[in-house]
């Protein structure tokens, strides 16, 4: 099965615009983790700060464009992995190894199968 | 066979049959549906003809055949075929002479108690599938409507299917976490039975299911301490049931219960489990908790002194393993008896009231200490807070009586 691992952290830890020194540290840890994952990593990426986010809202067929992320929260979606895992237990084991700087949450979501 | 006897056969067979079907077809909802179908068929068949010599094997065969028929019909849908062909190929041949139902209860327990399933739903699902209770019975125990419970169970089964909860036994490295989820589930389920001290309410017979389930678990996982500790705890708590309510329906606190009314055979059985757990891991949290129950149950008569010092020192060692406000609160009850009421109250006031404020026993313990110190107005307030948060009848009656014992200050 394929799972998305959605990484939620308080992005202010990474400084304004996620350009502080901590970002170097976490990026190198993610790179090491990527190597470890090998073929189990199907895709994924870090995301730029929510200050760069734009949200398109659709209401009754009408689009409107907004500045900012979909939801304001203490922890924001900061990156994701798409992985291949045998089952939820393997996905949980992998998710536990996803680097986070301090506190954070990894949401595990199975991807919808084809059709 | 009477209706009640049939019910019992169905209930006892449930865990093994649903477990075996779920392991085989990797689908909980399907396993449950075809088992219900087989029970319905049995009701017709067995009353018309005779009851088969091995009713469980009959139920398993009929259910498995229904599952295969259903899957074959669905096979025309190409998408299912590739996923299921492996199951068809591995064992359709042995279906007809299937005399022994493989014991997959442990798998079923691990599936139902997966930490990815919500904690309440886990307990409900285990009671439904492993213990074979009806949705209505579980709904009553959780104080929700049958429709709500049915929905909760369906949601839990979908979560298990959609999230990819494995149908294999977890690998050893997952065991500590997974076993903890299983044991917590049993504690919640037993808690539901234990709340009903009078054993007259709908959750009463849960208790028997929990005795059975814990002994099964120890049988299946003999080398772990905590399952045996939980088996001991459930028995020790259950042994005290006859003494927990007095003739007027009031709750009787542990230290005032007549030990001669406790069920000795259950206590003896519990001590066997506890010794086994203690030999494996004497300092595990649940082992210490079971020892606290055992300390109480070692009391033989109301005349012999309550084991407060021993209970307090066990709580002390529990605190070194698990320091939380509830453990501290329980310890304070013993502190009051060993070091005095003033000491206990000042410790109680230093606990994190924010967390405990919603917890009835916190107010009950506080009320008791205040009453014994002669602080009448504060004690009454605390009793009111406790009553506000207590729903069981026997406890309410007891709290009300205790509140009445508060003496007016001399003016």
Coordinates of C-alpha atoms in Angstrom, one line a residue:
Chain A
X1 CA 0.0 0.0 0.0
X2 CA 1.0 3.6 -0.5
X3 CA 0.8 6.0 2.4
X4 CA 1.3 9.8 2.6
X5 CA 3.2 10.9 5.7
X6 CA 2.2 14.5 6.4
X7 CA 4.6 16.4 8.6
X8 CA 3.2 19.0 10.9
X9 CA 5.6 21.2 12.9
X10 CA 5.6 24.7 14.3
X11 CA 7.3 26.4 11.4
X12 CA 8.4 29.4 13.5
X13 CA 11.2 27.0 14.8
X14 CA 12.8 27.4 11.4
X15 CA 12.9 31.2 11.6
X16 CA 11.1 33.8 9.4
X17 CA 10.3 32.3 6.0
X18 CA 11.8 29.0 7.2
X19 CA 15.3 30.4 6.4
X20 CA 16.8 30.1 9.9
X21 CA 19.8 27.9 10.8
X22 CA 17.6 25.0 12.0
X23 CA 16.4 24.5 8.4
X24 CA 19.9 23.3 7.4
X25 CA 19.9 20.8 10.2
X26 CA 16.5 19.3 9.4
X27 CA 17.2 19.2 5.6
X28 CA 20.4 17.1 6.2
X29 CA 18.5 14.8 8.5
X30 CA 15.8 14.4 5.9
X31 CA 18.4 13.6 3.3
X32 CA 19.9 10.9 5.5
X33 CA 16.4 9.5 6.1
X34 CA 15.7 9.5 2.3
X35 CA 18.8 7.4 1.7
X36 CA 17.7 5.0 4.5
X37 CA 14.2 4.7 3.0
X38 CA 15.6 3.8 -0.4
X39 CA 13.0 2.3 -2.7
X40 CA 10.3 2.6 0.0
X41 CA 10.3 6.3 -0.8
X42 CA 7.9 7.0 -3.7
X43 CA 8.0 10.7 -3.4
X44 CA 7.8 13.7 -1.2
X45 CA 9.3 17.1 -0.4
X46 CA 9.6 19.8 2.2
X47 CA 7.3 22.8 1.8
X48 CA 8.1 26.5 1.9
X49 CA 6.7 28.5 4.8
X50 CA 2.9 29.0 5.1
X51 CA 3.6 32.7 4.5
X52 CA 4.1 31.7 0.9
X53 CA 0.8 29.8 0.7
X54 CA -2.1 30.7 -1.5
X55 CA -5.4 29.0 -1.1
X56 CA -8.1 28.7 -3.8
X57 CA -11.5 28.4 -2.2
X58 CA -14.4 27.0 -4.2
X59 CA -17.8 27.9 -3.0
X60 CA -20.8 26.9 -5.0
X61 CA -18.7 26.7 -8.1
X62 CA -17.1 30.0 -7.6
X63 CA -13.3 30.3 -7.0
X64 CA -11.8 32.9 -4.8
X65 CA -8.1 33.3 -4.1
X66 CA -6.8 33.9 -0.6
X67 CA -3.5 34.6 1.0
X68 CA -2.3 32.1 3.5
X69 CA -2.8 28.4 4.3
X70 CA -6.1 26.5 4.3
X71 CA -6.2 26.5 8.1
X72 CA -4.4 28.4 10.8
X73 CA -3.0 26.2 13.5
X74 CA -0.1 25.9 15.9
X75 CA 1.5 23.3 13.7
X76 CA 1.5 23.5 10.0
X77 CA 1.9 21.1 7.1
X78 CA 5.6 21.5 6.5
X79 CA 6.4 18.6 4.2
X80 CA 5.3 15.1 3.1
X81 CA 6.5 11.7 2.1
X82 CA 4.8 9.3 -0.2
X83 CA 6.0 5.8 0.9
X84 CA 5.3 2.2 0.0
X85 CA 4.6 0.0 3.0
X86 CA 3.3 -3.5 3.5
X87 CA 0.7 -2.4 6.0
X88 CA -0.1 0.2 8.6
X89 CA 2.4 -1.2 11.1
X90 CA 5.2 -0.7 8.7
X91 CA 4.0 2.8 7.8
X92 CA 3.9 3.6 11.6
X93 CA 7.4 2.3 12.0
X94 CA 8.6 4.5 9.1
X95 CA 6.7 7.5 10.3
X96 CA 8.3 7.2 13.7
X97 CA 11.7 7.8 12.0
X98 CA 10.7 10.9 10.1
X99 CA 12.9 13.6 11.5
X100 CA 11.2 16.5 13.4
X101 CA 13.1 19.3 15.0
X102 CA 11.3 19.3 18.4
X103 CA 7.6 18.5 18.8
X104 CA 5.5 17.6 15.8
X105 CA 3.0 15.2 14.3
X106 CA 3.2 12.9 11.4
X107 CA -0.2 12.1 10.0
X108 CA -0.4 8.8 8.1
X109 CA -2.9 8.6 5.3
X110 CA -3.3 5.7 2.9
X111 CA -3.6 7.1 -0.6
X112 CA -6.7 6.3 -2.6
X113 CA -6.2 3.3 -4.8
X114 CA -6.7 3.5 -8.6
X115 CA -10.4 3.6 -9.4
Chain B
X1 CA -31.6 -26.8 22.7
X2 CA -33.2 -23.7 24.3
X3 CA -32.8 -20.2 22.9
X4 CA -30.5 -19.3 25.8
X5 CA -28.3 -22.3 25.2
X6 CA -28.0 -21.4 21.5
X7 CA -27.1 -17.9 22.5
X8 CA -24.3 -19.3 24.6
X9 CA -23.0 -21.5 21.8
X10 CA -23.0 -18.5 19.5
X11 CA -21.2 -16.3 22.0
X12 CA -18.6 -18.8 22.9
X13 CA -17.9 -19.7 19.3
X14 CA -17.7 -16.0 18.2
X15 CA -14.1 -15.2 19.0
X16 CA -12.7 -18.4 17.4
X17 CA -14.9 -18.4 14.4
X18 CA -14.8 -14.7 13.6
X19 CA -11.0 -14.8 14.2
X20 CA -10.5 -17.7 11.9
X21 CA -12.6 -16.2 9.2
X22 CA -11.0 -12.7 9.5
X23 CA -7.5 -14.3 9.3
X24 CA -8.6 -16.3 6.3
X25 CA -10.5 -13.7 4.3
X26 CA -8.7 -10.6 5.7
X27 CA -11.9 -8.8 6.1
X28 CA -13.5 -8.1 9.5
X29 CA -16.8 -6.9 8.2
X30 CA -17.2 -10.0 6.0
X31 CA -16.2 -12.3 8.8
X32 CA -18.8 -10.8 11.1
X33 CA -21.5 -10.8 8.5
X34 CA -21.1 -14.4 7.5
X35 CA -20.9 -15.5 11.1
X36 CA -24.2 -13.8 11.8
X37 CA -25.6 -15.5 8.7
X38 CA -24.4 -18.9 10.0
X39 CA -26.0 -18.2 13.4
X40 CA -29.3 -17.3 11.7
X41 CA -29.1 -20.5 9.6
X42 CA -28.4 -22.5 12.8
X43 CA -31.5 -21.2 14.5
X44 CA -33.6 -22.6 11.6
X45 CA -31.7 -25.8 11.0
X46 CA -31.1 -26.9 14.5
X47 CA -34.6 -26.5 15.6
X48 CA -35.9 -28.4 12.6
X49 CA -33.3 -31.1 12.8
X50 CA -30.9 -31.9 15.7
X51 CA -28.0 -29.9 16.9
X52 CA -24.7 -31.0 15.3
X53 CA -22.2 -32.8 17.5
X54 CA -19.7 -29.9 17.0
X55 CA -21.8 -26.8 16.7
X56 CA -18.8 -24.5 16.4
X57 CA -17.4 -26.5 13.5
X58 CA -20.8 -26.4 11.8
X59 CA -21.0 -22.7 12.2
X60 CA -17.5 -22.2 10.9
X61 CA -18.1 -24.3 7.8
X62 CA -21.4 -22.6 7.0
X63 CA -19.9 -19.2 7.5
X64 CA -16.8 -20.0 5.5
X65 CA -18.9 -21.3 2.7
X66 CA -21.1 -18.2 2.7
X67 CA -18.0 -16.1 2.5
X68 CA -16.6 -18.0 -0.4
X69 CA -19.9 -17.9 -2.2
X70 CA -20.1 -14.2 -1.7
X71 CA -16.5 -13.7 -2.9
X72 CA -17.0 -15.9 -5.9
X73 CA -20.0 -13.8 -6.9
X74 CA -17.9 -10.7 -6.5
X75 CA -15.1 -12.3 -8.4
X76 CA -16.8 -11.1 -11.6
X77 CA -15.6 -7.7 -10.5
X78 CA -12.1 -7.9 -11.9
X79 CA -10.6 -5.6 -9.3
X80 CA -11.3 -8.0 -6.4
X81 CA -10.1 -11.0 -8.3
X82 CA -6.4 -10.1 -8.2
X83 CA -6.5 -9.4 -4.5
X84 CA -8.4 -12.5 -3.5
X85 CA -7.2 -15.2 -5.8
X86 CA -4.3 -15.9 -3.4
X87 CA -6.8 -16.7 -0.7
X88 CA -8.8 -18.9 -3.0
X89 CA -5.8 -20.8 -4.1
X90 CA -4.3 -21.5 -0.8
X91 CA -7.1 -23.4 1.0
X92 CA -10.4 -24.0 -0.7
X93 CA -9.7 -27.7 -0.7
X94 CA -9.6 -28.2 3.0
X95 CA -12.9 -26.4 3.5
X96 CA -15.1 -29.4 3.4
X97 CA -13.2 -31.5 5.9
X98 CA -12.4 -28.6 8.1
X99 CA -13.0 -30.1 11.5
X100 CA -10.7 -27.9 13.4
X101 CA -11.1 -24.2 13.5
X102 CA -7.7 -22.6 13.6
X103 CA -7.3 -20.5 16.7
X104 CA -6.8 -17.0 15.4
X105 CA -8.2 -15.3 18.4
X106 CA -4.9 -13.6 19.2
X107 CA -4.8 -12.1 15.7
X108 CA -8.3 -11.0 16.1
X109 CA -7.6 -9.3 19.5
X110 CA -4.5 -7.5 18.0
X111 CA -6.6 -6.3 15.0
X112 CA -9.5 -5.1 17.2
X113 CA -7.1 -3.4 19.7
X114 CA -4.8 -1.8 17.1
X115 CA -3.6 1.6 18.5
X116 CA -4.8 3.2 15.3
X117 CA -8.4 2.4 16.3
X118 CA -10.0 4.9 18.8
X119 CA -9.7 3.7 22.4
X120 CA -13.5 3.3 23.0
X121 CA -14.1 1.8 19.6
X122 CA -11.3 -0.8 20.4
X123 CA -13.1 -1.9 23.5
X124 CA -16.5 -2.1 21.8
X125 CA -15.0 -4.0 18.8
X126 CA -13.3 -6.5 21.1
X127 CA -16.5 -7.1 23.0
X128 CA -18.4 -7.5 19.8
X129 CA -16.1 -9.7 17.8
X130 CA -13.9 -11.5 20.4
X131 CA -16.5 -11.9 23.1
X132 CA -19.5 -12.1 20.9
X133 CA -21.7 -9.6 22.7
X134 CA -24.5 -8.0 20.8
X135 CA -24.4 -4.4 19.6
X136 CA -27.3 -3.6 21.9
X137 CA -25.5 -5.0 24.9
X138 CA -22.4 -3.0 24.2
X139 CA -24.4 0.1 23.4
X140 CA -26.1 -0.1 26.9
X141 CA -22.7 -0.5 28.6
X142 CA -21.3 2.6 26.8
X143 CA -24.5 4.5 27.5
X144 CA -25.2 5.2 23.8
X145 CA -28.0 4.2 21.5
X146 CA -27.8 1.0 19.6
X147 CA -27.7 3.0 16.3
X148 CA -24.8 5.1 17.6
X149 CA -22.9 2.0 18.7
X150 CA -23.6 0.2 15.4
X151 CA -22.2 3.2 13.6
X152 CA -19.1 3.3 15.8
X153 CA -18.4 -0.4 15.2
X154 CA -18.8 0.1 11.4
X155 CA -16.5 3.1 11.5
X156 CA -13.9 1.1 13.4
X157 CA -14.1 -1.8 10.9
X158 CA -13.8 0.6 8.0
X159 CA -10.8 2.2 9.6
X160 CA -9.1 -1.1 10.0
X161 CA -9.8 -2.0 6.3
X162 CA -8.9 1.4 4.8
X163 CA -5.8 2.2 6.9
X164 CA -4.3 -1.2 6.1
X165 CA -4.2 -2.6 9.7
X166 CA -2.3 -5.9 9.2
X167 CA -4.1 -9.2 9.6
X168 CA -0.8 -10.9 10.6
X169 CA 0.4 -11.1 14.2
X170 CA 2.6 -8.1 14.8
X171 CA 6.3 -8.5 14.5
X172 CA 8.1 -8.8 17.9
X173 CA 9.5 -5.3 17.8
X174 CA 5.9 -4.0 17.8
X175 CA 4.8 -6.1 20.7
X176 CA 5.3 -3.8 23.7
X177 CA 3.2 -1.0 22.2
X178 CA 0.6 -3.3 20.7
X179 CA 0.2 -5.4 23.8
X180 CA -0.3 -2.3 25.9
X181 CA -3.2 -1.3 23.6
X182 CA -4.7 -4.8 24.1
X183 CA -4.4 -4.6 27.8
X184 CA -5.7 -1.1 28.0
X185 CA -8.7 -2.2 26.0
X186 CA -9.4 -5.1 28.4
X187 CA -9.1 -2.6 31.3
X188 CA -11.7 -0.3 29.7
X189 CA -14.0 -3.2 28.9
X190 CA -13.7 -4.6 32.4
X191 CA -14.1 -1.1 33.8
X192 CA -17.6 -1.0 32.2
X193 CA -18.5 -4.2 34.0
X194 CA -17.0 -3.1 37.3
X195 CA -18.8 0.2 37.4
X196 CA -22.0 -1.8 37.8
X197 CA -21.3 -2.9 41.3
X198 CA -24.7 -4.4 41.9
X199 CA -24.2 -6.6 38.8
X200 CA -27.9 -6.1 37.9
X201 CA -27.4 -3.7 35.0
X202 CA -26.7 -4.6 31.4
X203 CA -22.9 -4.8 31.8
X204 CA -23.0 -7.4 34.5
X205 CA -22.2 -10.4 32.4
X206 CA -19.3 -8.6 30.7
X207 CA -17.3 -9.5 33.8
X208 CA -17.5 -13.2 32.9
X209 CA -16.4 -12.5 29.4
X210 CA -13.4 -10.6 30.8
X211 CA -12.4 -13.5 33.0
X212 CA -12.5 -15.7 29.9
X213 CA -10.7 -13.2 27.6
X214 CA -7.9 -12.6 30.1
X215 CA -7.3 -16.3 30.6
X216 CA -7.2 -16.8 26.9
X217 CA -4.7 -14.1 26.5
X218 CA -2.4 -15.6 29.2
X219 CA -2.7 -18.9 27.5
X220 CA -1.8 -17.4 24.1
X221 CA 1.0 -15.1 25.5
X222 CA 2.5 -17.1 28.4
X223 CA 5.8 -15.3 28.6
X224 CA 4.7 -11.7 29.2
X225 CA 4.0 -10.4 32.7
X226 CA 1.3 -7.9 32.1
X227 CA -1.4 -10.1 30.6
X228 CA -1.1 -12.4 33.7
X229 CA -1.2 -9.3 35.9
X230 CA -4.4 -8.1 34.2
X231 CA -5.9 -11.6 34.5
X232 CA -5.1 -11.4 38.3
X233 CA -6.5 -7.8 38.6
X234 CA -9.8 -8.7 36.9
X235 CA -10.3 -11.7 39.2
X236 CA -9.4 -9.8 42.4
X237 CA -11.8 -7.0 41.5
X238 CA -14.5 -9.5 40.5
X239 CA -14.0 -11.5 43.7
X240 CA -15.0 -8.5 45.8
X241 CA -18.2 -8.0 43.9
X242 CA -20.5 -9.7 46.5
X243 CA -19.3 -7.3 49.2
X244 CA -19.4 -4.0 47.2
X245 CA -23.0 -3.2 47.9
X246 CA -24.8 -3.4 51.2
X247 CA -28.4 -4.6 51.8
X248 CA -29.7 -1.1 51.2
X249 CA -27.9 -0.7 47.9
X250 CA -25.2 1.6 49.2
X251 CA -21.6 1.2 47.9
X252 CA -19.3 -0.2 50.5
X253 CA -15.7 1.2 50.4
X254 CA -13.0 -1.4 50.1
X255 CA -11.7 -1.0 53.7
X256 CA -15.2 -1.6 55.0
X257 CA -16.0 -4.6 52.9
X258 CA -16.4 -7.9 54.7
X259 CA -13.6 -10.1 53.4
X260 CA -15.6 -13.2 54.2
X261 CA -18.0 -12.2 51.5
X262 CA -15.3 -12.1 48.9
X263 CA -15.0 -15.1 46.5
X264 CA -12.1 -17.1 47.7
X265 CA -11.7 -19.4 44.7
X266 CA -11.4 -16.4 42.4
X267 CA -8.8 -14.8 44.7
X268 CA -6.8 -18.1 44.7
X269 CA -6.9 -18.2 40.9
X270 CA -5.8 -14.6 40.8
X271 CA -2.9 -15.2 43.1
X272 CA -1.7 -17.9 40.7
X273 CA -1.7 -15.4 37.9
X274 CA 0.0 -12.8 40.0
X275 CA 2.8 -15.1 41.1
X276 CA 3.4 -15.9 37.5
X277 CA 3.4 -12.2 36.5
X278 CA 5.6 -11.3 39.4
X279 CA 8.1 -14.0 38.5
X280 CA 8.4 -12.6 35.0
X281 CA 8.6 -8.8 35.8
X282 CA 8.0 -7.9 39.4
X283 CA 8.2 -4.1 38.7
X284 CA 5.9 -3.8 35.7
X285 CA 3.2 -1.2 36.2
X286 CA 0.3 -3.6 35.9
X287 CA 2.0 -6.2 38.2
X288 CA 2.3 -3.5 40.9
X289 CA -1.3 -2.6 40.4
X290 CA -2.3 -6.2 40.8
X291 CA -0.3 -6.5 44.0
X292 CA -2.3 -3.6 45.4
X293 CA -5.5 -5.5 44.8
X294 CA -3.9 -8.6 46.2
X295 CA -2.8 -6.8 49.4
X296 CA -6.5 -6.0 50.0
X297 CA -7.6 -9.5 49.2
X298 CA -5.2 -11.0 51.6
X299 CA -7.3 -9.6 54.4
X300 CA -9.4 -12.4 55.9
X301 CA -11.8 -10.7 58.3
X302 CA -13.1 -7.2 59.1
X303 CA -11.4 -7.4 62.5
X304 CA -7.9 -7.7 61.1
X305 CA -6.3 -4.3 60.4
X306 CA -6.6 -3.0 56.8
X307 CA -3.3 -3.3 54.9
X308 CA -2.8 0.5 54.6
X309 CA 1.0 0.6 55.1
X310 CA 1.5 -2.1 52.5
X311 CA -0.9 -0.4 50.1
X312 CA 0.9 2.9 50.5
X313 CA 4.3 1.4 49.9
X314 CA 3.0 -0.3 46.8
X315 CA 1.7 3.0 45.6
X316 CA 5.1 4.5 46.3
X317 CA 6.7 2.0 44.0
X318 CA 4.0 2.5 41.4
X319 CA 4.8 6.2 41.4
X320 CA 8.4 5.5 40.5
X321 CA 7.1 3.6 37.4
X322 CA 4.2 5.8 36.6
X323 CA 3.7 9.2 38.1
X324 CA 0.3 10.6 37.3
X325 CA -2.3 12.5 39.3
X326 CA -4.6 9.5 39.5
X327 CA -2.0 7.3 41.0
X328 CA -1.1 10.1 43.4
X329 CA -4.8 10.5 44.4
X330 CA -5.2 6.8 45.1
X331 CA -2.0 6.9 47.2
X332 CA -3.4 9.7 49.3
X333 CA -6.2 7.6 50.5
X334 CA -3.6 5.3 52.1
X335 CA -1.5 8.3 53.2
X336 CA -4.4 9.6 55.2
X337 CA -4.5 6.3 57.2
X338 CA -0.8 6.0 57.6
X339 CA 0.4 9.6 58.1
X340 CA -2.8 11.3 59.0
X341 CA -5.5 13.3 57.4
X342 CA -3.8 16.7 57.5
X343 CA -0.8 15.3 55.6
X344 CA -3.0 13.7 53.0
X345 CA -5.1 16.9 52.5
X346 CA -2.1 19.1 52.1
X347 CA -0.7 16.7 49.5
X348 CA -4.0 16.6 47.8
X349 CA -4.2 20.3 47.5
X350 CA -0.8 20.3 45.8
X351 CA -2.0 18.0 43.1
X352 CA -2.9 19.4 39.7
X353 CA -6.5 20.2 40.2
X354 CA -7.0 21.2 36.6
X355 CA -6.7 17.6 35.5
X356 CA -8.5 16.0 38.4
X357 CA -11.3 18.5 38.6
X358 CA -13.5 16.5 36.2
X359 CA -12.8 13.3 38.1
X360 CA -15.5 12.3 40.7
X361 CA -13.1 10.3 43.0
X362 CA -10.9 13.4 43.4
X363 CA -13.9 15.3 44.9
X364 CA -15.0 12.3 46.9
X365 CA -11.5 11.8 48.5
X366 CA -11.3 15.5 49.2
X367 CA -14.8 15.6 50.7
X368 CA -13.9 12.7 53.0
X369 CA -10.7 14.4 54.3
X370 CA -12.4 17.7 54.8
X371 CA -15.3 16.1 56.7
X372 CA -12.9 14.2 59.0
X373 CA -11.1 17.5 59.7
X374 CA -14.4 19.1 60.7
X375 CA -14.4 21.6 57.8
X376 CA -18.1 21.3 57.3
X377 CA -18.9 23.9 54.7
X378 CA -15.9 22.9 52.5
X379 CA -16.8 19.2 52.9
X380 CA -20.4 19.7 51.8
X381 CA -19.2 21.6 48.7
X382 CA -16.8 18.8 47.8
X383 CA -19.5 16.2 48.3
X384 CA -21.7 18.2 45.9
X385 CA -19.0 18.3 43.3
X386 CA -18.5 14.6 43.6
X387 CA -22.2 13.9 43.3
X388 CA -22.4 16.1 40.2
X389 CA -20.0 13.8 38.5
X390 CA -21.1 10.4 39.7
X391 CA -23.7 8.4 37.8
X392 CA -23.8 5.0 39.4
X393 CA -26.7 4.5 41.8
X394 CA -24.8 2.8 44.7
X395 CA -22.1 5.4 44.8
X396 CA -24.5 8.3 44.7
X397 CA -26.4 6.8 47.7
X398 CA -23.2 6.3 49.6
X399 CA -21.9 9.9 48.8
X400 CA -25.3 11.3 49.9
X401 CA -25.1 9.4 53.2
X402 CA -21.5 10.5 53.8
X403 CA -22.6 14.1 53.1
X404 CA -25.2 13.7 55.8
X405 CA -22.5 12.7 58.3
X406 CA -20.9 16.1 58.1
X407 CA -21.3 17.7 61.5
X408 CA -22.4 21.2 62.0
X409 CA -19.6 23.3 63.4
X410 CA -20.2 24.1 67.1
X411 CA -21.2 27.8 67.4

